[in-house]
Each structure stands twice: as structure tokens, then as C-alpha cells.
Backbone as CSV, one residue per row, in Angstrom:
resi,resn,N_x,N_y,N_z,CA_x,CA_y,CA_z,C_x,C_y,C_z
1,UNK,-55.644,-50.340,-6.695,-55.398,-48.989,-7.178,-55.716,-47.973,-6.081
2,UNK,-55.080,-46.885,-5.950,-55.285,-46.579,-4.876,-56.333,-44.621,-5.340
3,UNK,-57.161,-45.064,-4.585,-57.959,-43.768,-4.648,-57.364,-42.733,-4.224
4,UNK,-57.876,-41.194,-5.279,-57.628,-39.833,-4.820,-58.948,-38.956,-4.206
5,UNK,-58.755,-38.013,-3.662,-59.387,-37.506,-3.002,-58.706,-35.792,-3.437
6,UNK,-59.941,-35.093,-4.282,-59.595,-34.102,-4.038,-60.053,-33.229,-2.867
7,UNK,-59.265,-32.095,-2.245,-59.990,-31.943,-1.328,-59.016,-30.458,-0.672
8,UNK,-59.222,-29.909,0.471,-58.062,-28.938,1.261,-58.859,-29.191,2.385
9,UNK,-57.862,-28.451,3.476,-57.997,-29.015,4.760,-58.721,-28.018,6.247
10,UNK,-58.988,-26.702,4.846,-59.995,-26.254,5.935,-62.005,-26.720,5.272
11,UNK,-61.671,-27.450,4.392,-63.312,-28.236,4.171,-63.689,-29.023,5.161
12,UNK,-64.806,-28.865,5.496,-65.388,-29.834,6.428,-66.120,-30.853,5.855
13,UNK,-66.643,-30.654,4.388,-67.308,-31.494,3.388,-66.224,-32.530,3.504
14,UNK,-65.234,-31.568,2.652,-63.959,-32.686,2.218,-63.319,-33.158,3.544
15,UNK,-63.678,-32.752,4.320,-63.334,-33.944,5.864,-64.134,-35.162,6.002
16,UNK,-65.507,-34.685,5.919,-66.413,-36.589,5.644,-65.814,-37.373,4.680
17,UNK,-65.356,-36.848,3.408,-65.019,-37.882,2.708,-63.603,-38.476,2.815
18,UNK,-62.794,-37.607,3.352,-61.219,-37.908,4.176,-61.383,-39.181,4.969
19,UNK,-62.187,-38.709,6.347,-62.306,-39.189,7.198,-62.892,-40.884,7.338
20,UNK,-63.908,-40.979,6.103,-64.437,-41.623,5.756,-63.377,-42.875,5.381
21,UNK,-62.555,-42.636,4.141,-61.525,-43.139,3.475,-60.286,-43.940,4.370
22,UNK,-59.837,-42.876,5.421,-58.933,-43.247,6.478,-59.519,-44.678,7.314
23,UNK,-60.816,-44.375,8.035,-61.058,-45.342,8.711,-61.766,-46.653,8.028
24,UNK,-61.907,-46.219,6.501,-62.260,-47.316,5.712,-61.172,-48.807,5.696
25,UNK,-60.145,-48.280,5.784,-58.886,-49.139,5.227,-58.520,-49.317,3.919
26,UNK,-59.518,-48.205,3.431,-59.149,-48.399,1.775,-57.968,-48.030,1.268
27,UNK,-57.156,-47.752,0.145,-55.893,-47.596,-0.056,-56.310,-46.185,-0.548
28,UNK,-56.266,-44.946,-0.431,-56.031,-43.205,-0.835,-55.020,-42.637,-0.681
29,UNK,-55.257,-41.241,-1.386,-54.398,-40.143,-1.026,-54.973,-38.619,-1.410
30,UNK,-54.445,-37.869,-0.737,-55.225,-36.578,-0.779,-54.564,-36.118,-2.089
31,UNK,-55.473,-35.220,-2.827,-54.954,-34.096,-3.671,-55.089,-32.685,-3.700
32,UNK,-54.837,-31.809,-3.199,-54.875,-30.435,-2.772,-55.184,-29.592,-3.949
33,UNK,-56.336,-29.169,-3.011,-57.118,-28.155,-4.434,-56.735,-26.709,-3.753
34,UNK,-56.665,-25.684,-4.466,-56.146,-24.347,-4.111,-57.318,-23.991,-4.474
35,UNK,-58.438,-24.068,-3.129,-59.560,-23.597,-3.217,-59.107,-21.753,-2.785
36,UNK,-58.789,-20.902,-1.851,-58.628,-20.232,-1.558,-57.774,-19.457,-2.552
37,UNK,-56.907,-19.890,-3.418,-56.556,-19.535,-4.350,-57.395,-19.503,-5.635
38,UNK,-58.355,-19.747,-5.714,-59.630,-19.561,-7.184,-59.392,-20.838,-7.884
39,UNK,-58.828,-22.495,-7.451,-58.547,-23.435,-8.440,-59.891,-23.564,-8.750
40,UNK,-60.939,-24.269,-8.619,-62.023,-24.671,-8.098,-62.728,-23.480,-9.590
41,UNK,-62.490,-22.496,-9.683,-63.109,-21.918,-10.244,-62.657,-21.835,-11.516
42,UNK,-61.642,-22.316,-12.130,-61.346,-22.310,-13.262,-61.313,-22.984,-14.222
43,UNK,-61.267,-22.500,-15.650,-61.966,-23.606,-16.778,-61.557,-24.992,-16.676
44,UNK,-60.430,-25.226,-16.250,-59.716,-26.473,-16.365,-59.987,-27.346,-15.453
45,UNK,-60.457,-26.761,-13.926,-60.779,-27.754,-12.471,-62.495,-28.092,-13.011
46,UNK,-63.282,-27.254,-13.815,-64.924,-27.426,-14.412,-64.826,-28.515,-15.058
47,UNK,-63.962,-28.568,-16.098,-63.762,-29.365,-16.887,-63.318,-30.996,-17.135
48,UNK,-62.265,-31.110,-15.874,-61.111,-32.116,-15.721,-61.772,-32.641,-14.653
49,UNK,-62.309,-31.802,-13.610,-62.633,-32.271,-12.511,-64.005,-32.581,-11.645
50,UNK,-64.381,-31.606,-11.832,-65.882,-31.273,-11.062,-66.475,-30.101,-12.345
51,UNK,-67.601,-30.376,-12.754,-68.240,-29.325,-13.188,-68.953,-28.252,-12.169
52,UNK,-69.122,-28.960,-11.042,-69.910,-28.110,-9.738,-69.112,-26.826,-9.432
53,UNK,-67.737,-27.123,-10.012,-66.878,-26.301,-8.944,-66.604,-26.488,-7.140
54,UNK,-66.747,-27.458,-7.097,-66.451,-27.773,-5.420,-65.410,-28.764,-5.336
55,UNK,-65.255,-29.337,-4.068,-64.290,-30.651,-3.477,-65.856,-30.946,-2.441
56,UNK,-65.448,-31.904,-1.890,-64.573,-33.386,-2.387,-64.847,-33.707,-3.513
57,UNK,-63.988,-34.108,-4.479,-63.959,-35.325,-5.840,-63.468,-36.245,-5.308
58,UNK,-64.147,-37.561,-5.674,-63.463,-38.899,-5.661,-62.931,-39.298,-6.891
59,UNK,-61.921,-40.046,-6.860,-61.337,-40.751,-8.147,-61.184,-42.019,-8.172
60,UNK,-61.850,-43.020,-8.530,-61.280,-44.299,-8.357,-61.364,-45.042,-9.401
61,UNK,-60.031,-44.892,-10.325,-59.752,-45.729,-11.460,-60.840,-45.174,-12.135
62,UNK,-61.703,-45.409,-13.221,-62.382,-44.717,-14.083,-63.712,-44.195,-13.462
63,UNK,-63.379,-44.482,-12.182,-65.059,-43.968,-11.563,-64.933,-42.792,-11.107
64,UNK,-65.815,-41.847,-10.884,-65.454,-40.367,-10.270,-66.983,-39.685,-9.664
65,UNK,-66.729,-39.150,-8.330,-68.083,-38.795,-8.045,-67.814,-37.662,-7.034
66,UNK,-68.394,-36.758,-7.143,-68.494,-35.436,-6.052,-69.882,-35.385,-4.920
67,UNK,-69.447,-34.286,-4.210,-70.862,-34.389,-2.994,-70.138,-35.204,-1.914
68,UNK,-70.323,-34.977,-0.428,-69.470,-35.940,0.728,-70.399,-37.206,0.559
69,UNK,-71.481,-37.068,0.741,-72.680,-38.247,0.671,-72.383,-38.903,-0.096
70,UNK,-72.746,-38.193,-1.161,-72.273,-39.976,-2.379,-71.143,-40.495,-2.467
71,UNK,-70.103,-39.981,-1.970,-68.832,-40.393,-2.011,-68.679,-41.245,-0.402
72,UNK,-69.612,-40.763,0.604,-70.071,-41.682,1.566,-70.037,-42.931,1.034
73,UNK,-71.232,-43.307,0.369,-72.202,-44.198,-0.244,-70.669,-44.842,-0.962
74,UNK,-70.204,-44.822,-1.076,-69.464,-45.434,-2.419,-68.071,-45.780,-1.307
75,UNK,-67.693,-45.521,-0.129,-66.845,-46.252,0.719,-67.537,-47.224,0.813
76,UNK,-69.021,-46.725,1.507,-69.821,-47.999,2.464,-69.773,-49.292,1.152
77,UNK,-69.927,-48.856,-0.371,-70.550,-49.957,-0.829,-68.951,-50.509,-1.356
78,UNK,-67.653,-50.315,-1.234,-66.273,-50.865,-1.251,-65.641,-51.360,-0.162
79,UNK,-66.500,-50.981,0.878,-65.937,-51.431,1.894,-66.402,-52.297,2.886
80,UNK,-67.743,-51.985,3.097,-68.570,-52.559,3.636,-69.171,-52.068,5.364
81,UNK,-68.184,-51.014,5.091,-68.348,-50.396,6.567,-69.176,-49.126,6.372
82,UNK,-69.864,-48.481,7.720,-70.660,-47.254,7.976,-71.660,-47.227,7.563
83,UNK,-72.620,-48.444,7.303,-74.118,-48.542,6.619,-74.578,-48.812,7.925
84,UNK,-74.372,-49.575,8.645,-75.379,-49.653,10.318,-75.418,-51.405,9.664
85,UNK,-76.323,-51.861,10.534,-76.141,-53.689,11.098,-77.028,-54.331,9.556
86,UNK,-78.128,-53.500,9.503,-78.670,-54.077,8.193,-79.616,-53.060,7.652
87,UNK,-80.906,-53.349,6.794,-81.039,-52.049,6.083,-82.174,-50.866,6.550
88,UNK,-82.398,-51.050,7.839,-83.430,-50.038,8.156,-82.215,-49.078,8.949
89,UNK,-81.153,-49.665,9.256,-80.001,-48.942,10.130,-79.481,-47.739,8.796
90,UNK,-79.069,-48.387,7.653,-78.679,-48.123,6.439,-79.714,-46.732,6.157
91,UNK,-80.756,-46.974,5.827,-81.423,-45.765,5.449,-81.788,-44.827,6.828
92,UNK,-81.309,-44.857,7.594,-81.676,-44.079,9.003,-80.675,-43.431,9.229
93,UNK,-79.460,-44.205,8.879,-78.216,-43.015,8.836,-77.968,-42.068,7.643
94,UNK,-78.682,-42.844,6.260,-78.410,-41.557,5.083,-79.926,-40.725,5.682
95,UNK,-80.927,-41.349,6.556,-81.422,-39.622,6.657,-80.760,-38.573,7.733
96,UNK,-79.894,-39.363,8.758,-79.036,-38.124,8.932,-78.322,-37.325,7.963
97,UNK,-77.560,-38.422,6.971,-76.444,-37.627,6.496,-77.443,-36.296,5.905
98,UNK,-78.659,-37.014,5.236,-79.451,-35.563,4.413,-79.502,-34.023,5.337
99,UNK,-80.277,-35.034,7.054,-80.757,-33.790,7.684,-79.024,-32.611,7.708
100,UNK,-78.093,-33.352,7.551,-76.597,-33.035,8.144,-75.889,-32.285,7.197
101,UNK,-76.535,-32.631,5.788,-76.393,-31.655,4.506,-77.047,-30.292,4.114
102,UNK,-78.337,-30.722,4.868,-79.423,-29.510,4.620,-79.505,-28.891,5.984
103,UNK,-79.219,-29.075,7.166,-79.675,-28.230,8.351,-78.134,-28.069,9.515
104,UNK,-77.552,-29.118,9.230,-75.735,-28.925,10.016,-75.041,-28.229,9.076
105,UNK,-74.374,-29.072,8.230,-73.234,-28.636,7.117,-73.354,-27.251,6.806
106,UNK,-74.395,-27.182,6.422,-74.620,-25.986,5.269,-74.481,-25.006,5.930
107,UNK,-75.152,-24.667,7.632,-75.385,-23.806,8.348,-73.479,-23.155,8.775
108,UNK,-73.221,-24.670,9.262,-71.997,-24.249,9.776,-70.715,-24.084,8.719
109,UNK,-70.796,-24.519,7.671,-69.874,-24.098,6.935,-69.884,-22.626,6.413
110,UNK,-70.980,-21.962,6.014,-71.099,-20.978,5.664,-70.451,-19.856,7.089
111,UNK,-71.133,-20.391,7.916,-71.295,-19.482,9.090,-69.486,-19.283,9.629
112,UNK,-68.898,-20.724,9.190,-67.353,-20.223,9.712,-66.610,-20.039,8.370
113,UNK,-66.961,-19.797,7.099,-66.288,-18.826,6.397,-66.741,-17.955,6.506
114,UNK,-67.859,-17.141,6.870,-67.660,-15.499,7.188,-67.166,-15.195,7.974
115,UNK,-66.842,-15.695,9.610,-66.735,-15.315,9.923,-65.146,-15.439,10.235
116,UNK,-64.576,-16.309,9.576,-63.227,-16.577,9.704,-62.811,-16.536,8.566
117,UNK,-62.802,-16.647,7.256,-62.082,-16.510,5.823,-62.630,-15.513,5.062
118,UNK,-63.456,-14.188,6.050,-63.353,-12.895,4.726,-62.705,-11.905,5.529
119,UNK,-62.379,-10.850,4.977,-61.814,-9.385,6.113,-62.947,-9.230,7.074
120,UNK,-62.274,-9.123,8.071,-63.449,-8.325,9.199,-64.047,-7.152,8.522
121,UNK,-63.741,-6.373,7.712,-64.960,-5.092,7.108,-65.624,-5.831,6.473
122,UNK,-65.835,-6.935,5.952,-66.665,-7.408,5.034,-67.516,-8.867,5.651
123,UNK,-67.735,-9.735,6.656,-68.390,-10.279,7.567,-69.956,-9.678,7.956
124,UNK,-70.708,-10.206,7.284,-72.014,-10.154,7.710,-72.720,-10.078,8.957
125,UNK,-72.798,-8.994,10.315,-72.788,-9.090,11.269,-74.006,-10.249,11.070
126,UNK,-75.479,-9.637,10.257,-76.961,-9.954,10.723,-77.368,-11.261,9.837
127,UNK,-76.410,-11.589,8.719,-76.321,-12.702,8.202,-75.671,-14.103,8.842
128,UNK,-74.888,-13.588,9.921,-73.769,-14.383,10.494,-74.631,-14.580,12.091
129,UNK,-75.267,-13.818,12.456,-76.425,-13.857,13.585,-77.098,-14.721,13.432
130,UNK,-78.034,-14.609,12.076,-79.159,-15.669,11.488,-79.214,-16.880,11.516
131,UNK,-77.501,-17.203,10.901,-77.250,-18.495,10.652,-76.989,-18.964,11.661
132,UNK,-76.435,-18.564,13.046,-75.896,-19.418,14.137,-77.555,-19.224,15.068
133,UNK,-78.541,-18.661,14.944,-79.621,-19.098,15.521,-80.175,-20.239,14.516
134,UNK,-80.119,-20.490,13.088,-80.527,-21.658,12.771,-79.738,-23.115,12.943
135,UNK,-78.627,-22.505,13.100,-77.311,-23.988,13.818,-77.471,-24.063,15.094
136,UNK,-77.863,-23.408,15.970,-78.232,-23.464,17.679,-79.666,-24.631,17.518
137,UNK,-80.383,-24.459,16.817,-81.878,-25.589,16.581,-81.071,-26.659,16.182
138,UNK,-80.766,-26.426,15.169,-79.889,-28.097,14.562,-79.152,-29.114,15.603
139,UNK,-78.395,-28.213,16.590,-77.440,-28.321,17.192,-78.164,-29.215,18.768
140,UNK,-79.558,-28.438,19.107,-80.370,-28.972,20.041,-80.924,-30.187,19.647
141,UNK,-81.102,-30.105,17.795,-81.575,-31.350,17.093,-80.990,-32.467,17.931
142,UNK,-79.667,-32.563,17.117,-78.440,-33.078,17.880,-78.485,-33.647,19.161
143,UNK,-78.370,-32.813,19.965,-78.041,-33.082,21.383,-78.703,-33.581,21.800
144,UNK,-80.381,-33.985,21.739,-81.426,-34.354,22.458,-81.419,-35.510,21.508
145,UNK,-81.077,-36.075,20.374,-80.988,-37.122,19.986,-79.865,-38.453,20.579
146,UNK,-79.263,-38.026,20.619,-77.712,-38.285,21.379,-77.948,-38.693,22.564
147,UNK,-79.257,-38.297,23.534,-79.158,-38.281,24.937,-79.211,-39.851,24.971
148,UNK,-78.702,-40.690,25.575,-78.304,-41.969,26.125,-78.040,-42.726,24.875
149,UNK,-77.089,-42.118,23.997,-76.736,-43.060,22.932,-75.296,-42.692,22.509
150,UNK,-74.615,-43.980,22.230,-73.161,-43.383,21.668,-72.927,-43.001,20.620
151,UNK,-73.867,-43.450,19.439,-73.767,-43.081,18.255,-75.128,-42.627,17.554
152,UNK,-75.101,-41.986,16.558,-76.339,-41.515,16.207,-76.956,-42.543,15.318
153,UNK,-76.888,-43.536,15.056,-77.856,-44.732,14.471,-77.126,-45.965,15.193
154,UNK,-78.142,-46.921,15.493,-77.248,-47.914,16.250,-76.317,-48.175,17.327
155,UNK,-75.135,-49.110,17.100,-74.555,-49.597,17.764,-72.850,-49.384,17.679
156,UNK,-73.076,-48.561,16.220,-71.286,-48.571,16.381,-71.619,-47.340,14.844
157,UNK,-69.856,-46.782,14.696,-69.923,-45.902,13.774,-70.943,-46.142,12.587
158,UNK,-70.909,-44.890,11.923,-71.711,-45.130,10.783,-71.696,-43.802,9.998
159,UNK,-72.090,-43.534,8.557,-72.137,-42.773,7.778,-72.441,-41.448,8.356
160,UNK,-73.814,-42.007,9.650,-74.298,-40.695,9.956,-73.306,-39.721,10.893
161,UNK,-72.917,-40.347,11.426,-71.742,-39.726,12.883,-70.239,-39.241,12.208
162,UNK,-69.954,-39.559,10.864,-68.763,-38.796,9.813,-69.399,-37.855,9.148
163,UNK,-70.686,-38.082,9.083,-71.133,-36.776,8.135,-71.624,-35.760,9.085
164,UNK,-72.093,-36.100,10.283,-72.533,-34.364,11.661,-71.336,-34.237,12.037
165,UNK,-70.110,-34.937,11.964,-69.298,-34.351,12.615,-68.080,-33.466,11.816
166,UNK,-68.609,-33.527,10.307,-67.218,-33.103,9.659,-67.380,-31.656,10.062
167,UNK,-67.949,-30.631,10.864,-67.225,-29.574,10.596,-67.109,-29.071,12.274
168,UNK,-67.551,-29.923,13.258,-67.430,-29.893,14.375,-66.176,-30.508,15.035
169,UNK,-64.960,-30.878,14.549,-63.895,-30.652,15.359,-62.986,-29.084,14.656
170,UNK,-63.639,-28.809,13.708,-62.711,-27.521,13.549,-62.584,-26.410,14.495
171,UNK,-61.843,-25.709,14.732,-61.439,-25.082,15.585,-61.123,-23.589,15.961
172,UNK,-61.651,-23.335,14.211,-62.416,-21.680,14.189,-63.657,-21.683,14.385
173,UNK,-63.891,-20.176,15.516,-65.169,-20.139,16.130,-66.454,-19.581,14.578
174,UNK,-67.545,-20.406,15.373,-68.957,-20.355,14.306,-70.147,-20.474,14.906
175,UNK,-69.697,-20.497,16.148,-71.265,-20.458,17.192,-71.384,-22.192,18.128
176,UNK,-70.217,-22.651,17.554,-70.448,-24.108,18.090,-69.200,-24.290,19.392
177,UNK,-69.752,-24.464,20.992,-68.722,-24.503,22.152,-69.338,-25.972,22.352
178,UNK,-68.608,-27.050,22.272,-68.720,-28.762,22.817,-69.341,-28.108,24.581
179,UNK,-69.037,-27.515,25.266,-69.056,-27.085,26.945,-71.190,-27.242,26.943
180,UNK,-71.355,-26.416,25.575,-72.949,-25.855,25.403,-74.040,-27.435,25.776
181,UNK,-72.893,-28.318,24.623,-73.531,-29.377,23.985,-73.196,-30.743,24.831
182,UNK,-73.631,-31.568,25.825,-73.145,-32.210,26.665,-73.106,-34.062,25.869
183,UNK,-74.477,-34.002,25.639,-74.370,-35.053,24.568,-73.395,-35.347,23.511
184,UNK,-73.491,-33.577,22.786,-72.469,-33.622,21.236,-71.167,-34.165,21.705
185,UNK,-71.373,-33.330,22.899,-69.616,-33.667,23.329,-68.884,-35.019,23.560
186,UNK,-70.244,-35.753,24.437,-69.910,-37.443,24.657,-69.477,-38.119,23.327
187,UNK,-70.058,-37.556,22.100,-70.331,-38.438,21.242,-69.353,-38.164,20.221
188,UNK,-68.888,-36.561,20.574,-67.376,-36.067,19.429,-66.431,-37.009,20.224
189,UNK,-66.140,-37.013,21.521,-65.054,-37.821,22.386,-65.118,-39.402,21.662
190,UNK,-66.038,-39.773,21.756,-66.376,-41.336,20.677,-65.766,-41.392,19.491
191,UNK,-65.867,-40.758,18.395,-65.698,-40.154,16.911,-64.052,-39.972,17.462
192,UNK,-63.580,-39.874,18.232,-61.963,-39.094,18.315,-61.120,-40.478,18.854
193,UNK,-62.257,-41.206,19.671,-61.796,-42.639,20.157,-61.752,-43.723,19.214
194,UNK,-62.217,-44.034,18.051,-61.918,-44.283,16.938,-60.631,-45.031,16.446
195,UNK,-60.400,-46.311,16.033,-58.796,-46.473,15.937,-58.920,-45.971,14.618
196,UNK,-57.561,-45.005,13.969,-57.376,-44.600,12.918,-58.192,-43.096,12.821
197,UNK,-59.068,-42.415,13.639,-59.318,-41.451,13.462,-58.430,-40.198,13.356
198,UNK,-58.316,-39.219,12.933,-57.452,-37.567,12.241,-58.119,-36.977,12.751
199,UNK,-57.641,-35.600,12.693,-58.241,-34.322,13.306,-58.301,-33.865,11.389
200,UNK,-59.103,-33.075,11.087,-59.230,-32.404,9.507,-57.956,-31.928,9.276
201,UNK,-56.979,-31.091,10.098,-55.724,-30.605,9.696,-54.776,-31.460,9.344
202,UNK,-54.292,-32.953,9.974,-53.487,-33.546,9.994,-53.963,-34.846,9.023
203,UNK,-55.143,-34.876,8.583,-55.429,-36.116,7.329,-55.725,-35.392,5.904
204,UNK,-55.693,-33.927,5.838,-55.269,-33.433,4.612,-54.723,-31.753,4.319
205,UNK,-54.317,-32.008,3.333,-53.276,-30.575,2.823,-53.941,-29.043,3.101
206,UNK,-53.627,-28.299,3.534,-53.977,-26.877,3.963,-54.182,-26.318,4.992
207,UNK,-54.148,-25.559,5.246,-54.242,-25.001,7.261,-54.270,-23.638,6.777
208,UNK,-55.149,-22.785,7.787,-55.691,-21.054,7.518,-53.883,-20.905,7.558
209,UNK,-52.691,-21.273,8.420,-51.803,-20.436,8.533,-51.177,-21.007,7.172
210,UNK,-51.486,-21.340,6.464,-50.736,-21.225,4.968,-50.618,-20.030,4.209
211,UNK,-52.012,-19.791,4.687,-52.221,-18.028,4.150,-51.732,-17.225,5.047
212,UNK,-51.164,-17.110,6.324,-50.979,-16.132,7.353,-50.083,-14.821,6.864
């Protein structure tokens, strides 16, 4: 049966769980949520779909789960891939994915919808300051972890290196230049070397110029 994925294609959430899916080999397909259009917010997407009001949703046959992480968790445990070699690898990459939920994701997602998906009169100069000095720490997190390693747990991909990277190949500015980050950069070039890897635009539905 082949899994859905709700999701649009300027999410970086809904890129871990894309991204995830693609290089799984599992059988999916995207379903396009008109987040930018208010879907997400209405009685029927609360109801039918997500009570959270967000994407990614997974769908698989009567199972259904939201959040990129747990929907992580639920490739690795269908597929058998992105847990690391055995189980101290396993829980070392879900504490990236956490640190990557609470101190990457959050920072940088917020930080490139203000500053790219509201009107310029309405962009938070000192809110939008704040956040890219707390993604500049994260970001050093990062980089100094990385130093003589290809991947961030182990020996080969893993949960943790789809979940820091979902919002770092996007390509609206948020405070993040690969030039800054010499490590990040070795290790996005890895993540892109990948057989079966996407860029977020081209493995699911939406692009800012939809709205142009």
C-alpha cells in the first residue's frame, strides 16, 4: 500500500519526512496541503487530518502520525534504515533529532518565515535579530561537531543528518551562508551525494513562486 504524506514544499519539517520516505525505498506520495492558503487551519484539515493543525501527516493504511520525528521513527522501524549500526547509535541520533527540533528547526523555520513569507512592513526587525543569534550557537553546535566526521552519528546516514538538514538546503535567506560553516558544508555536500536524494522543491508540491 503505498503511503501519503501530507505536506507543501516550502516546509522544512515536511522535508525530513519527504526526504526520509524517498531514500527509504518505501512506496509514497505527496499530498499538498494549502498551508499558505489557511488549509491547515480549518475545521475539516483538525478533524480529518491533524488535530495540531500542522504537516507533515503520515498515512499508512489505518496508521497515521504527525511531528517529522515520529514519522522519522516509523520509516526507521518499516524500513530498517537511519537508526545507526545498533542501539547506542539509535538513541544518539534521536538525541540529535530532539536537539534539531528544539534548538535548529524551530530557530530556523520561524526565522525564514518572517523574514521571507510576511510583507516587509510587517517582519520583525529585533525578533528576527534574536533568533538568528540563537541559530548562529546552534549552528557552531553543528559545525564543531562535524569537525572530522561525515555524518553526525556514526558511519553512514541516519535519522540525525535528515532531521539538521531539513531546512538547510532551502534557499531563502535566514541567517544560514554554507561559505560561514565549513564542516556544515562538507557534510550538506554528503546529504546531496546520497543515491536518491531531492532538493525540498523538486520531492514535493509548492514553491514561494506559486504565490508570485
Amino acid at each position: 500500500m503505498t503511503m501519503k504524506l501530507y505536506c507543501f514544499g516550502e516546509s522544512g519539517n515536511a522535508y525530513k519526512a519527504a526526504l526520509a520516505l524517498e531514500l527509504s525505498g518505501l512506496e509514497w506520495e505527496p499530498v499538498y496541503v494549502d498551508f499558505f492558503g489557511g488549509e491547515t487551519r480549518t475545521p475539516e484539515y483538525r478533524s480529518q487530518i491533524n488535530e495540531m493543525g500542522e504537516v507533515p501527516v503520515l498515512v499508512d493504511g489505518d496508521f497515521k502520525t504527525s511531528q517529522s520525528g515520529a514519522i522519522q521513527a516509523y520509516i526507521t522501524e518499516k524500513s530498517g534504515k537511519f537508526g545507526g549500526k545498533d542501539r547506542a547509535d539509535n538513541y544518539e541520533a534521536f538525541r540529535w533529532v530532539l536537539w534539531d527540533n528544539h534548538k535548529l528547526s524551530s530557530q530556523a523555520g520561524m526565522t525564514r518565515f518572517l523574514m521571507n513569507f510576511l510583507p516587509e512592513d510587517k517582519r520583525p526587525a529585533e525578533v528576527i535579530a534574536f533568533n538568528q543569534g540563537r541559530l548562529k550557537a546552534a549552528f557552531q553546535t553543528l559545525d564543531t561537531h562535524l569537525d572530522g566526521r561525515d555524518w553526525i552519528v556514526g558511519a553512514d546516514l541516519t535519522n540525525a543528518d535528515i532531521s539538521c538538514c531539513g531546512y538547510l538546503f532551502y534557499p531563502e535567506p535566514f541567517g544560514f551562508d554554507r561559505a560561514d560553516w565549513p564542516n556544515i558544508d562538507r557534510w550538506l555536500s554528503n546529504v546531496a551525494a546520497t543515491p536518491g536524494w531531492k532538493h525540498p522543491y523538486d520531492l514535493m508540491p509548492g514553491h514561494p513562486s506559486d504565490r508570485a
